[in-house]
PDB file of C-alpha atoms in Angstrom:
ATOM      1  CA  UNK A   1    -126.356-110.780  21.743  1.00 53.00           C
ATOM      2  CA  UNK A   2    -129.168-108.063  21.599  1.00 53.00           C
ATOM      3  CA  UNK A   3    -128.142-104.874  21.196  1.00 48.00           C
ATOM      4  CA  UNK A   4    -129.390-103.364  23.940  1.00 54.00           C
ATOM      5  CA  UNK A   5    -127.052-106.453  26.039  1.00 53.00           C
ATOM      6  CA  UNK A   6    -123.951-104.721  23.345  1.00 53.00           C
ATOM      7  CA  UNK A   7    -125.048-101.477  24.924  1.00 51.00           C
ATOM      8  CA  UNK A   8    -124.782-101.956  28.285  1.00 59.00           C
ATOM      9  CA  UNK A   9    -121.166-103.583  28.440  1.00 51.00           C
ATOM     10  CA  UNK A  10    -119.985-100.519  26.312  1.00 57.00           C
ATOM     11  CA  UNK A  11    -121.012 -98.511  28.718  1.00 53.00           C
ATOM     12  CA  UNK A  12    -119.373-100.555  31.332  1.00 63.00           C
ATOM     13  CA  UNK A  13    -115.992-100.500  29.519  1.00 51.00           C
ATOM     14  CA  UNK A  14    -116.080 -96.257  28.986  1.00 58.00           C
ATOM     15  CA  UNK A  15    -116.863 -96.429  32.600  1.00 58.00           C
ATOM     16  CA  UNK A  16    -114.160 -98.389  33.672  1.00 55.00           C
ATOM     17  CA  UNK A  17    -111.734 -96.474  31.330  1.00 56.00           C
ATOM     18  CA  UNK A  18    -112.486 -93.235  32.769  1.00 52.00           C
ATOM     19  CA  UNK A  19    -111.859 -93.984  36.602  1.00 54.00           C
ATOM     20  CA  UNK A  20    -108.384 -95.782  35.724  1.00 55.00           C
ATOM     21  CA  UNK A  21    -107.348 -92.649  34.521  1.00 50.00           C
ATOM     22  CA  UNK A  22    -108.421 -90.433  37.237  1.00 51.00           C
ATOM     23  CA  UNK A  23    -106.930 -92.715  39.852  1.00 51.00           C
ATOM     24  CA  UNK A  24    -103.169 -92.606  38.110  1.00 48.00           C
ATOM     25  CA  UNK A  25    -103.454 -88.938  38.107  1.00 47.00           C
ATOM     26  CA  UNK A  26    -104.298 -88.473  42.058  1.00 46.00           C
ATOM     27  CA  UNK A  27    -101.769 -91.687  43.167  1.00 44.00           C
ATOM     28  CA  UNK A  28     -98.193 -91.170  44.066  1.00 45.00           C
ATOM     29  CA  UNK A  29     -98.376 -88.092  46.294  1.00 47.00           C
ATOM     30  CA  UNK A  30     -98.951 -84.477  46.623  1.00 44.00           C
ATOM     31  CA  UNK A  31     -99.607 -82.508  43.417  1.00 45.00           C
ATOM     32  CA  UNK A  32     -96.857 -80.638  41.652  1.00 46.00           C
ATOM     33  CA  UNK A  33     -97.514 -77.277  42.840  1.00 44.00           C
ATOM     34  CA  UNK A  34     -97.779 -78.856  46.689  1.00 45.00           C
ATOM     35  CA  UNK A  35     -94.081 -80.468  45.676  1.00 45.00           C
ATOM     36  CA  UNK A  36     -92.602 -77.335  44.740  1.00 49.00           C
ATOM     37  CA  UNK A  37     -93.688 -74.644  47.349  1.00 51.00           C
ATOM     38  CA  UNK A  38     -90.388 -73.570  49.439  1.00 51.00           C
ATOM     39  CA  UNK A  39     -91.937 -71.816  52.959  1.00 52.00           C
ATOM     40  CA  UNK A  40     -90.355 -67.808  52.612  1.00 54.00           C
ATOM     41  CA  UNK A  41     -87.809 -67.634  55.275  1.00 50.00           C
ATOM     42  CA  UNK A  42     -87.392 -64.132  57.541  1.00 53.00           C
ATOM     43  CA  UNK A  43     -84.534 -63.128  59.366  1.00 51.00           C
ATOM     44  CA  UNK A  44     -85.105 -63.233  62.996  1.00 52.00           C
ATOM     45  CA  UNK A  45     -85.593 -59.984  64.955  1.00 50.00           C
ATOM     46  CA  UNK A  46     -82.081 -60.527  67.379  1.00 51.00           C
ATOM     47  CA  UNK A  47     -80.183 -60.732  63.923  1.00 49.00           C
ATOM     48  CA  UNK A  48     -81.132 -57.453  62.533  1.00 48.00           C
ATOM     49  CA  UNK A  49     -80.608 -56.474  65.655  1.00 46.00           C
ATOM     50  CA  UNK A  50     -77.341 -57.290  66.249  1.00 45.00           C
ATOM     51  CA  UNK A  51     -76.068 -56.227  62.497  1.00 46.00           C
ATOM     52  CA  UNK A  52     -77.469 -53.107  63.135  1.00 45.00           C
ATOM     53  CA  UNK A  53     -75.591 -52.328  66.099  1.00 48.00           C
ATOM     54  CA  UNK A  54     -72.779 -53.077  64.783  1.00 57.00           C
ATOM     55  CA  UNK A  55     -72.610 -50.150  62.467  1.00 64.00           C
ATOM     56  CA  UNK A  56     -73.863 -47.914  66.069  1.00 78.00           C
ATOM     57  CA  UNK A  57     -71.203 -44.949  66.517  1.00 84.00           C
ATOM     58  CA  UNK A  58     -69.492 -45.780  69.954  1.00 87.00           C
ATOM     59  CA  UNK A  59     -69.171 -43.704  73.141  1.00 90.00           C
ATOM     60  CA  UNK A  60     -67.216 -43.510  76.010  1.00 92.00           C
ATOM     61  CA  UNK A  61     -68.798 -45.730  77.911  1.00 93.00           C
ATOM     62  CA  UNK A  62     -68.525 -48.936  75.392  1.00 93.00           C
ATOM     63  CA  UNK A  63     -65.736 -50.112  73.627  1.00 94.00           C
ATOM     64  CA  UNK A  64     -61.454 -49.503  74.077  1.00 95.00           C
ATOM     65  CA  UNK A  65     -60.471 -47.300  71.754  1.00 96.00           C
ATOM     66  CA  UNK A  66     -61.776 -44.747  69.154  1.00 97.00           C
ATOM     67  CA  UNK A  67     -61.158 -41.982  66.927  1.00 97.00           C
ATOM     68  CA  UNK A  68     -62.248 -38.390  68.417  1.00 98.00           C
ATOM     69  CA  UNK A  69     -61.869 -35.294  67.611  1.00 98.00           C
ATOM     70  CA  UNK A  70     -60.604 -32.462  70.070  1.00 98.00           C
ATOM     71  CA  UNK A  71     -62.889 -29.920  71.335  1.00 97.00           C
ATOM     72  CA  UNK A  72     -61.016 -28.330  73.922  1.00 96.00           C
ATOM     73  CA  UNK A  73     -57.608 -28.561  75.835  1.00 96.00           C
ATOM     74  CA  UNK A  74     -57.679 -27.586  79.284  1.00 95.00           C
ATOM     75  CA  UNK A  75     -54.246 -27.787  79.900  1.00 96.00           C
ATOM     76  CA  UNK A  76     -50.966 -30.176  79.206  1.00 97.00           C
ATOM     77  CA  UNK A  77     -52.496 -33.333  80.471  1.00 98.00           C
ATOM     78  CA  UNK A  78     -56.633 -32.958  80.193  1.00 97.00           C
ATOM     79  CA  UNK A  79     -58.894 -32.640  76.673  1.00 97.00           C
ATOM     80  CA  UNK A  80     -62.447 -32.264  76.208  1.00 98.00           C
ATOM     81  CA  UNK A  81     -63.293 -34.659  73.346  1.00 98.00           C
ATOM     82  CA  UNK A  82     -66.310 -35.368  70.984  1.00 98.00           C
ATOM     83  CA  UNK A  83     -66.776 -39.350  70.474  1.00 97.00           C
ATOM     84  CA  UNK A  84     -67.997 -40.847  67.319  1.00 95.00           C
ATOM     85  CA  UNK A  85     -72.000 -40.873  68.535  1.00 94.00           C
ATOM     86  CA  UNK A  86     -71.449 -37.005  69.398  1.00 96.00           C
ATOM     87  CA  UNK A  87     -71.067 -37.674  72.960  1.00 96.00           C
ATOM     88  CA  UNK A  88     -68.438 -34.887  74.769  1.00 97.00           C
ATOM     89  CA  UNK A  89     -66.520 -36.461  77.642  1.00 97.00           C
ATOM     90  CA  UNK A  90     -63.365 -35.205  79.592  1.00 97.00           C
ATOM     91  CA  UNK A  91     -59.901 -37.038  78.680  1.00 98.00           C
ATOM     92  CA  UNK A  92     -57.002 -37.110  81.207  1.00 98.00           C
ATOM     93  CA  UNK A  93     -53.714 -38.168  79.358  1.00 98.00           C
ATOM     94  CA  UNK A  94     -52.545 -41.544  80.941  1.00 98.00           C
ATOM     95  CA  UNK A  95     -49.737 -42.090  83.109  1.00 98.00           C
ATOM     96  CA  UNK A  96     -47.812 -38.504  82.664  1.00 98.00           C
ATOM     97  CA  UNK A  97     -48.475 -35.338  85.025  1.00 98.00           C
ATOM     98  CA  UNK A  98     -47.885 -32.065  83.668  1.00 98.00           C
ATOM     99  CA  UNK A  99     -47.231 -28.820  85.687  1.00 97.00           C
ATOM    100  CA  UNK A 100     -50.534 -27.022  87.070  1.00 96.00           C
ATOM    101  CA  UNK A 101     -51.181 -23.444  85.337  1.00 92.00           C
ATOM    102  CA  UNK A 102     -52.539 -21.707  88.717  1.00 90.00           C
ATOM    103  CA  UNK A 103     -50.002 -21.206  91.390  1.00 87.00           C
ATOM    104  CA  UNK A 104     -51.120 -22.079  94.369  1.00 87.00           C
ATOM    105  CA  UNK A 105     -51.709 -25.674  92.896  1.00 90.00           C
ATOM    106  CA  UNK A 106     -47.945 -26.150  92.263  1.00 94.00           C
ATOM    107  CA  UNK A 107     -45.894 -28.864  94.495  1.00 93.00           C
ATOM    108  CA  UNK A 108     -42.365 -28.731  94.112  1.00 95.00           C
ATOM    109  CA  UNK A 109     -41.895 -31.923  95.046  1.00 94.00           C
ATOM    110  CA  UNK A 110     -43.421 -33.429  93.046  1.00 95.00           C
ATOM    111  CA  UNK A 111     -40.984 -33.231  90.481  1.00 96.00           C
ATOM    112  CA  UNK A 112     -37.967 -33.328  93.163  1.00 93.00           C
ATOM    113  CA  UNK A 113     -37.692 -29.669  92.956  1.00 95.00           C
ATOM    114  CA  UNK A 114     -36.958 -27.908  96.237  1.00 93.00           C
ATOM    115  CA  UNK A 115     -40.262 -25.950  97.714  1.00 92.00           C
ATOM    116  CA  UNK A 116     -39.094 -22.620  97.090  1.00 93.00           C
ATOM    117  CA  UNK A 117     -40.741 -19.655  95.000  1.00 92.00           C
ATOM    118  CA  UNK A 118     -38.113 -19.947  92.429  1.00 93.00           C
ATOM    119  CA  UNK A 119     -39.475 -23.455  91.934  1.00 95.00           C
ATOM    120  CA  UNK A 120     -42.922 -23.003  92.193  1.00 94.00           C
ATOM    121  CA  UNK A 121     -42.310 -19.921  89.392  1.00 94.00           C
ATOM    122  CA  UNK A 122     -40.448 -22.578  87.044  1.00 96.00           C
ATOM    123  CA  UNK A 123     -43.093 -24.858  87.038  1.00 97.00           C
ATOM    124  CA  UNK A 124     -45.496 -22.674  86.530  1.00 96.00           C
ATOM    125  CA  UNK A 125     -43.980 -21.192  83.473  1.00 96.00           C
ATOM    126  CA  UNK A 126     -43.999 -25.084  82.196  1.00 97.00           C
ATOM    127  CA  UNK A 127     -47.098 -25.520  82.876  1.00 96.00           C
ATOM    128  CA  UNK A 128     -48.066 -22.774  80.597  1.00 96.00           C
ATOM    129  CA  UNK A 129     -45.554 -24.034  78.190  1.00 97.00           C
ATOM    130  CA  UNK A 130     -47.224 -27.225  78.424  1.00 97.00           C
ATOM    131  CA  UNK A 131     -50.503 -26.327  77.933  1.00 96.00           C
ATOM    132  CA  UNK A 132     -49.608 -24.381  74.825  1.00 97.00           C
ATOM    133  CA  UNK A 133     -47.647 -27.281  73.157  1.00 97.00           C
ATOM    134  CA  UNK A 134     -50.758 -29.310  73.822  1.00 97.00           C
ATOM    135  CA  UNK A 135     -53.038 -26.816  72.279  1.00 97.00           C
ATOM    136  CA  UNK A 136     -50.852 -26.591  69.249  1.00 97.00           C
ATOM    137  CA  UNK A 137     -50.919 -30.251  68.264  1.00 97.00           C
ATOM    138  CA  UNK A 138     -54.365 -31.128  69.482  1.00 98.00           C
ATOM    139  CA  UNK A 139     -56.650 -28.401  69.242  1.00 97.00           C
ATOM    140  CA  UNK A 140     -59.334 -29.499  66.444  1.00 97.00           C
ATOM    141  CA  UNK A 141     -57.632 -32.786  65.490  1.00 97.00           C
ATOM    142  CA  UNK A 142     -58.625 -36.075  65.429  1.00 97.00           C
ATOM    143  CA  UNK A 143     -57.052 -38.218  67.171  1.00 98.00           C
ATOM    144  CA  UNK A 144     -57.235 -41.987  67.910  1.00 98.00           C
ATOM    145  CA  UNK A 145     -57.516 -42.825  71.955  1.00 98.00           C
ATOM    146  CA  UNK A 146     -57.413 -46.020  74.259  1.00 98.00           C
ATOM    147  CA  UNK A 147     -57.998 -46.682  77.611  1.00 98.00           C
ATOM    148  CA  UNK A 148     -55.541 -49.515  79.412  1.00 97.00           C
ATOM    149  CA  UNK A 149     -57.105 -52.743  80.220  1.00 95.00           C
ATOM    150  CA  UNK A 150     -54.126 -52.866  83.300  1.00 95.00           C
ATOM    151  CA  UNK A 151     -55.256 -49.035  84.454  1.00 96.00           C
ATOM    152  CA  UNK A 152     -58.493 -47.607  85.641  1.00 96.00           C
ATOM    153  CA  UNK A 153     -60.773 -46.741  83.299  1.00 97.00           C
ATOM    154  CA  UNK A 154     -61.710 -43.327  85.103  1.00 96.00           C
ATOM    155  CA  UNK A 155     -59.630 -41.326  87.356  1.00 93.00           C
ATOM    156  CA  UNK A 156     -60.835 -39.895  90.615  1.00 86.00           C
ATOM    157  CA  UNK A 157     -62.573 -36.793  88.812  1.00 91.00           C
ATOM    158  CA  UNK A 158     -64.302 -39.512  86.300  1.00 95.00           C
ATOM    159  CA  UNK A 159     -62.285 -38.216  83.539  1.00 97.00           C
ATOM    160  CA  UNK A 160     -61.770 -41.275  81.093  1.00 97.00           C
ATOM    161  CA  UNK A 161     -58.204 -41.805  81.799  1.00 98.00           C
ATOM    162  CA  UNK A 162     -55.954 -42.493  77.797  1.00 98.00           C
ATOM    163  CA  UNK A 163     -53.203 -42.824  75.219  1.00 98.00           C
ATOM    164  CA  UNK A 164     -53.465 -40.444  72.877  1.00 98.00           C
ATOM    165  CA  UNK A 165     -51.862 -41.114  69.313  1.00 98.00           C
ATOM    166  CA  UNK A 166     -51.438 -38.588  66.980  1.00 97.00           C
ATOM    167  CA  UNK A 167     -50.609 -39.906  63.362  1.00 95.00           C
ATOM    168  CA  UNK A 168     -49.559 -42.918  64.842  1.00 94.00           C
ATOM    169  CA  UNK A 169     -47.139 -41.360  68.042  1.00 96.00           C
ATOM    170  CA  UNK A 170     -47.944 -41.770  71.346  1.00 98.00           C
ATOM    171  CA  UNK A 171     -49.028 -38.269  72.421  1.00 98.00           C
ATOM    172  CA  UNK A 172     -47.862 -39.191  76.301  1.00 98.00           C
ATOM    173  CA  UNK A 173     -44.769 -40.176  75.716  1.00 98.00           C
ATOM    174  CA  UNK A 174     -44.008 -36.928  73.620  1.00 98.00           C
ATOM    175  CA  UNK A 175     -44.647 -34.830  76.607  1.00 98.00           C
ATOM    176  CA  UNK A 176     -42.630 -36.894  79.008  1.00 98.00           C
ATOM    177  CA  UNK A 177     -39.439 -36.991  76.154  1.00 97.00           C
ATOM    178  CA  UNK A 178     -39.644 -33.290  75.342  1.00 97.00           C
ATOM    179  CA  UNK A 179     -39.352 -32.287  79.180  1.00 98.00           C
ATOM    180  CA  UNK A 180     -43.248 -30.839  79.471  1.00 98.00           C
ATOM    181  CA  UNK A 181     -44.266 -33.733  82.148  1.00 98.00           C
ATOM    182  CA  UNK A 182     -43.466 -36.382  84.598  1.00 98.00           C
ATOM    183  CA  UNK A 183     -44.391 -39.515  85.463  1.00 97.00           C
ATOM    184  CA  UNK A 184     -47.716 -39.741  86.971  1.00 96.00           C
ATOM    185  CA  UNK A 185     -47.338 -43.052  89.607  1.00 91.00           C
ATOM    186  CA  UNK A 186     -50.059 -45.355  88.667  1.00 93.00           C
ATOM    187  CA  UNK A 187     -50.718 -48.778  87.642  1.00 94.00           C
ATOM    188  CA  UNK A 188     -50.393 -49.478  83.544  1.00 97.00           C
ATOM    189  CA  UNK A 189     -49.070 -51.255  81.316  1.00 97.00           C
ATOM    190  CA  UNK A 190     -46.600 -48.889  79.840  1.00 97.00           C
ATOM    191  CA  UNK A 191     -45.140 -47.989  83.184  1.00 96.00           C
ATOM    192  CA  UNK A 192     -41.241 -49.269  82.694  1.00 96.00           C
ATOM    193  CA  UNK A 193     -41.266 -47.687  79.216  1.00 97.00           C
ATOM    194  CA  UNK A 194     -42.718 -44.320  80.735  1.00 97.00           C
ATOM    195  CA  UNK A 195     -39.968 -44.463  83.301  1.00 97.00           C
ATOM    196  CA  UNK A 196     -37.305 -44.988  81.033  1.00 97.00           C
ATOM    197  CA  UNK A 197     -38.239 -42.120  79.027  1.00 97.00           C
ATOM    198  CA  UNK A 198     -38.830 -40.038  81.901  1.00 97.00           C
ATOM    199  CA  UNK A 199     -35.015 -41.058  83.563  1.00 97.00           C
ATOM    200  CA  UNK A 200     -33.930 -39.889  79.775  1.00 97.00           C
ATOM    201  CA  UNK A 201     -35.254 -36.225  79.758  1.00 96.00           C
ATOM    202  CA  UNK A 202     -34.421 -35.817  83.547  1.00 95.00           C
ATOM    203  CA  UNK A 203     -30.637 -37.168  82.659  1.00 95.00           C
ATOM    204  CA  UNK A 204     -30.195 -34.671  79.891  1.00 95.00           C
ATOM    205  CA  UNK A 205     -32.153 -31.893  81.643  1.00 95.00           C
ATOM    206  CA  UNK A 206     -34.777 -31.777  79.053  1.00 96.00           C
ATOM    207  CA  UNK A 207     -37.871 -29.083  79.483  1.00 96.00           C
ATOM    208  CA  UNK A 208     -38.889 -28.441  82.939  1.00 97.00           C
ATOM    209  CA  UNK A 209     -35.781 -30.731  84.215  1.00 97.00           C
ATOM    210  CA  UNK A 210     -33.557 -27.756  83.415  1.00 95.00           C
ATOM    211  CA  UNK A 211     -34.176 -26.099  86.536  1.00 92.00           C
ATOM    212  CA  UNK A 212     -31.366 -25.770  89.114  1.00 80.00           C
ATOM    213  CA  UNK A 213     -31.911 -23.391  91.853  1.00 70.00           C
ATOM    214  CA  UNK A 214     -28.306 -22.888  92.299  1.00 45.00           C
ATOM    215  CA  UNK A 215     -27.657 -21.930  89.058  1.00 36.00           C
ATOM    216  CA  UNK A 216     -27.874 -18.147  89.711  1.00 35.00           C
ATOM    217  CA  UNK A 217     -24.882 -18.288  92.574  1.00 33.00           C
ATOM    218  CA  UNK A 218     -22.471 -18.650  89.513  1.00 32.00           C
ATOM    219  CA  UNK A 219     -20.091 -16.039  89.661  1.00 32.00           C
ATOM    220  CA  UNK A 220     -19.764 -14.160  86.456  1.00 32.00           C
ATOM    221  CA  UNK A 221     -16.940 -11.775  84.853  1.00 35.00           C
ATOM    222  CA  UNK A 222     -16.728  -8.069  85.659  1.00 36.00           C
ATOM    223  CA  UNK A 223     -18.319  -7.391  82.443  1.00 43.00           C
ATOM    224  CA  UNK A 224     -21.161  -8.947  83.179  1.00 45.00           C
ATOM    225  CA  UNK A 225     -22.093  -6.911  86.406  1.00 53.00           C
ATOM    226  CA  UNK A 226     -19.599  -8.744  88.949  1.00 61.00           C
ATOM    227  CA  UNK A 227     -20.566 -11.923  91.408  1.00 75.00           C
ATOM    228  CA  UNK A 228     -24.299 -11.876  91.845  1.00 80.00           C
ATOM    229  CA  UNK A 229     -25.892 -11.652  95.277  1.00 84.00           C
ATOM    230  CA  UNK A 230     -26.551 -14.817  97.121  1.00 82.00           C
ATOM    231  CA  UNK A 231     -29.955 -16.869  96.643  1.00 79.00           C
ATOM    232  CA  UNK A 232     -32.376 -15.782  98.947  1.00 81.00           C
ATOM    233  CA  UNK A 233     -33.495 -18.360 101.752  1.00 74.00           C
ATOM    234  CA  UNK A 234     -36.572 -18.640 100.069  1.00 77.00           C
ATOM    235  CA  UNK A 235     -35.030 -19.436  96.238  1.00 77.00           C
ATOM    236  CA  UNK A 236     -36.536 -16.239  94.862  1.00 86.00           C
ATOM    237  CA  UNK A 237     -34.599 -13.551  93.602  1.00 89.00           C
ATOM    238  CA  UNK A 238     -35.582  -9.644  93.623  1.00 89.00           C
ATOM    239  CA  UNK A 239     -34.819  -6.670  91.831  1.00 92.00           C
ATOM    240  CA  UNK A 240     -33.854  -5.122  95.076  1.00 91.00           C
ATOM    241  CA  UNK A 241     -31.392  -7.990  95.877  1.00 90.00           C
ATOM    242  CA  UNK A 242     -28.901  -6.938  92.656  1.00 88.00           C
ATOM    243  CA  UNK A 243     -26.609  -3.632  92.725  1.00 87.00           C
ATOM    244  CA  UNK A 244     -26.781  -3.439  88.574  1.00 88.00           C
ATOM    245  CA  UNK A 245     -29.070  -4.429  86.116  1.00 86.00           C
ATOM    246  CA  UNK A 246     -26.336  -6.648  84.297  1.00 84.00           C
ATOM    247  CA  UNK A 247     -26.637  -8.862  87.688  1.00 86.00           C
ATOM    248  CA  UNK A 248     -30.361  -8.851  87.154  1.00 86.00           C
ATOM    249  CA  UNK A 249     -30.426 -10.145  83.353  1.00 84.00           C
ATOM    250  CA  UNK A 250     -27.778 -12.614  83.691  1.00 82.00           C
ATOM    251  CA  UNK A 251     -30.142 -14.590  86.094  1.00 83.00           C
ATOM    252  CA  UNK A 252     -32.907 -14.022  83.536  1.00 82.00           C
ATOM    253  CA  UNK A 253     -30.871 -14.857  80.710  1.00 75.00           C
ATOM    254  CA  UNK A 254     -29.813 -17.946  82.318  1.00 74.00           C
ATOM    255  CA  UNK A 255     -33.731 -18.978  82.545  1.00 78.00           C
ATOM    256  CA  UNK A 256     -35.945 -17.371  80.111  1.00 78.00           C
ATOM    257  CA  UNK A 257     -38.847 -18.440  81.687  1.00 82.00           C
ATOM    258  CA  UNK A 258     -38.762 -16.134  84.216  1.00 85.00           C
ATOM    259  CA  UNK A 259     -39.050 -17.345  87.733  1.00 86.00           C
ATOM    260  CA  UNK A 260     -38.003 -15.248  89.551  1.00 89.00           C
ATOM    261  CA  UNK A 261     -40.480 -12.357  87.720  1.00 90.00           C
ATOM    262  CA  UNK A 262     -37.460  -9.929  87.012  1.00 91.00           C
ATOM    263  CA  UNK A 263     -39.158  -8.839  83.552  1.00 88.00           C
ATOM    264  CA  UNK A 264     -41.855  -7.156  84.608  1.00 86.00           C
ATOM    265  CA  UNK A 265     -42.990  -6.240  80.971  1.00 84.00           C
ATOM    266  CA  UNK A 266     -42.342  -9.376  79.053  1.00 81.00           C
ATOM    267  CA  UNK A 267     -39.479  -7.341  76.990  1.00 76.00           C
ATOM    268  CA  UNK A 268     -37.014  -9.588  77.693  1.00 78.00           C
ATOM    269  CA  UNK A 269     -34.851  -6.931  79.794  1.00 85.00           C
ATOM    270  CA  UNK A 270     -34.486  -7.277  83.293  1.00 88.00           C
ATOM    271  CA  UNK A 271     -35.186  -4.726  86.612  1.00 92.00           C
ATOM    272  CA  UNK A 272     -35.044  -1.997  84.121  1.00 86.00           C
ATOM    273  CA  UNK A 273     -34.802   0.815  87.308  1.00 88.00           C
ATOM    274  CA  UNK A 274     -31.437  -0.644  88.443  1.00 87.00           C
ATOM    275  CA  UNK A 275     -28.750   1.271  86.770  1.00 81.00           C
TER     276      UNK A 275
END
């Protein structure tokens, strides 16, 4: 063999060598890097979406129930309130009615009272009593509310119609046990117990059940001013109907609240010109 023949076939051979290797390193696949890469997932745009609203302060219009604080009470039975997204909306206490503050708003019977002045005068007084309680345990609290899903949502006026619960009581159901309402007719689901209560204060003459327009045609001792004057036909006493002033402040003693308007002053003595 020559050596340029020796040459050549070493040549051959290095040649050969060389593309075995580079085949075994591109067979079997996609390259290490390729094998590794994981694709970079994003959450999806409804997801975030939905998270996010779930941490979305509620107003009146969405959800049952919520925590609020009280802005305003307009009398025994209605609240302005401020909902957790800041929202103000008008609350009317669910399923208990109590007495109107103006006057001319006041039915008797309503509440099973006879339609006399005396009666009207009573009520009105509780409605002011009422109103006052309400103020004193709402007023600037925060309070946790619910609508009924067996009631209307809204009244007629669109107020959002409520429990109330203050540290954990049933603000309703105070007002109908401690005589300041009654039952307002309606359909929810607390009705029967709402009755019952209500047939308890009533029964024990609780509150605004204590009225009796009879009560002042008692007859009373001689020290006392003598038998008082007859009710008039319209329920409503005057200073001009008694002979003495002891006549007069029995009947106000025997109802503080004044129905009949014999205290003229607010110091607690009645028809003050009699003698």
């Amino acid at each position: 063999m020559t050596v340029r023949t020796t040459l050549s076939v070493f040549v051959m051979v290095a040649l050969l060598l060389v593309a075995g290797c580079t085949g075994g390193s591109g067979s079997g696949g996609p390259s290490g890097a390729e094998a590794t890469s994981i694709p970079a997932v994003t959450p999806s745009s409804d997801a975030s979406e939905s998270a996010a609203s779930n941490h979305t302060p509620r107003g009146p219009q969405h959800g049952t129930e919520w925590e609020v604080t009280i802005t305003r009470v307009v009398d025994g039975d209605t609240v302005e309130a401020r909902f957790p997204n800041g929202e103000l909306d008008t609350l009317r206490l669910l399923g208990v009615d109590t007495p109107e503050t103006s006057l001319g708003r006041i039915t008797p019977g309503e509440y099973g009272f006879p339609d006399s002045a005396g009666a009207r005068d009573h009520l009105l007084a509780w409605g002011e009593r009422a109103t006052e309680f309400a103020r004193s345990e709402l007023a600037g609290e925060t309070v946790r509310v619910e609508v009924d899903p067996r009631a209307d949502r809204r009244g007629s006026f669109g107020r959002l119609l409520v429990y109330v619960s203050v540290d954990g009581a049933n603000f309703n159901e105070r007002l109908l046990s401690q005589g300041y309402a009654r039952l307002y007719e309606s359909s929810f689901s607390r009705r029967s117990e709402f009755a019952r209560i209500e047939a308890e204060a009533r029964a024990s003459r609780v509150g605004l059940w204590g009225f009796d327009g009879r009560a002042a045609t008692a007859t009373a001792s001689t020290d006392r001013g003598g038998e008082l004057p007859p009710l008039p036909s319209d329920g409503d006493y005057d200073c001009s109907d008694f002979e003495t002033q002891q006549q007069a402040q029995r009947v106000l003693d025997e109802d503080p609240s004044d129905p009949h308007r014999l205290d003229g002053d607010d110091d607690g003595v009645a028809c003050e010109s009699l003698p």
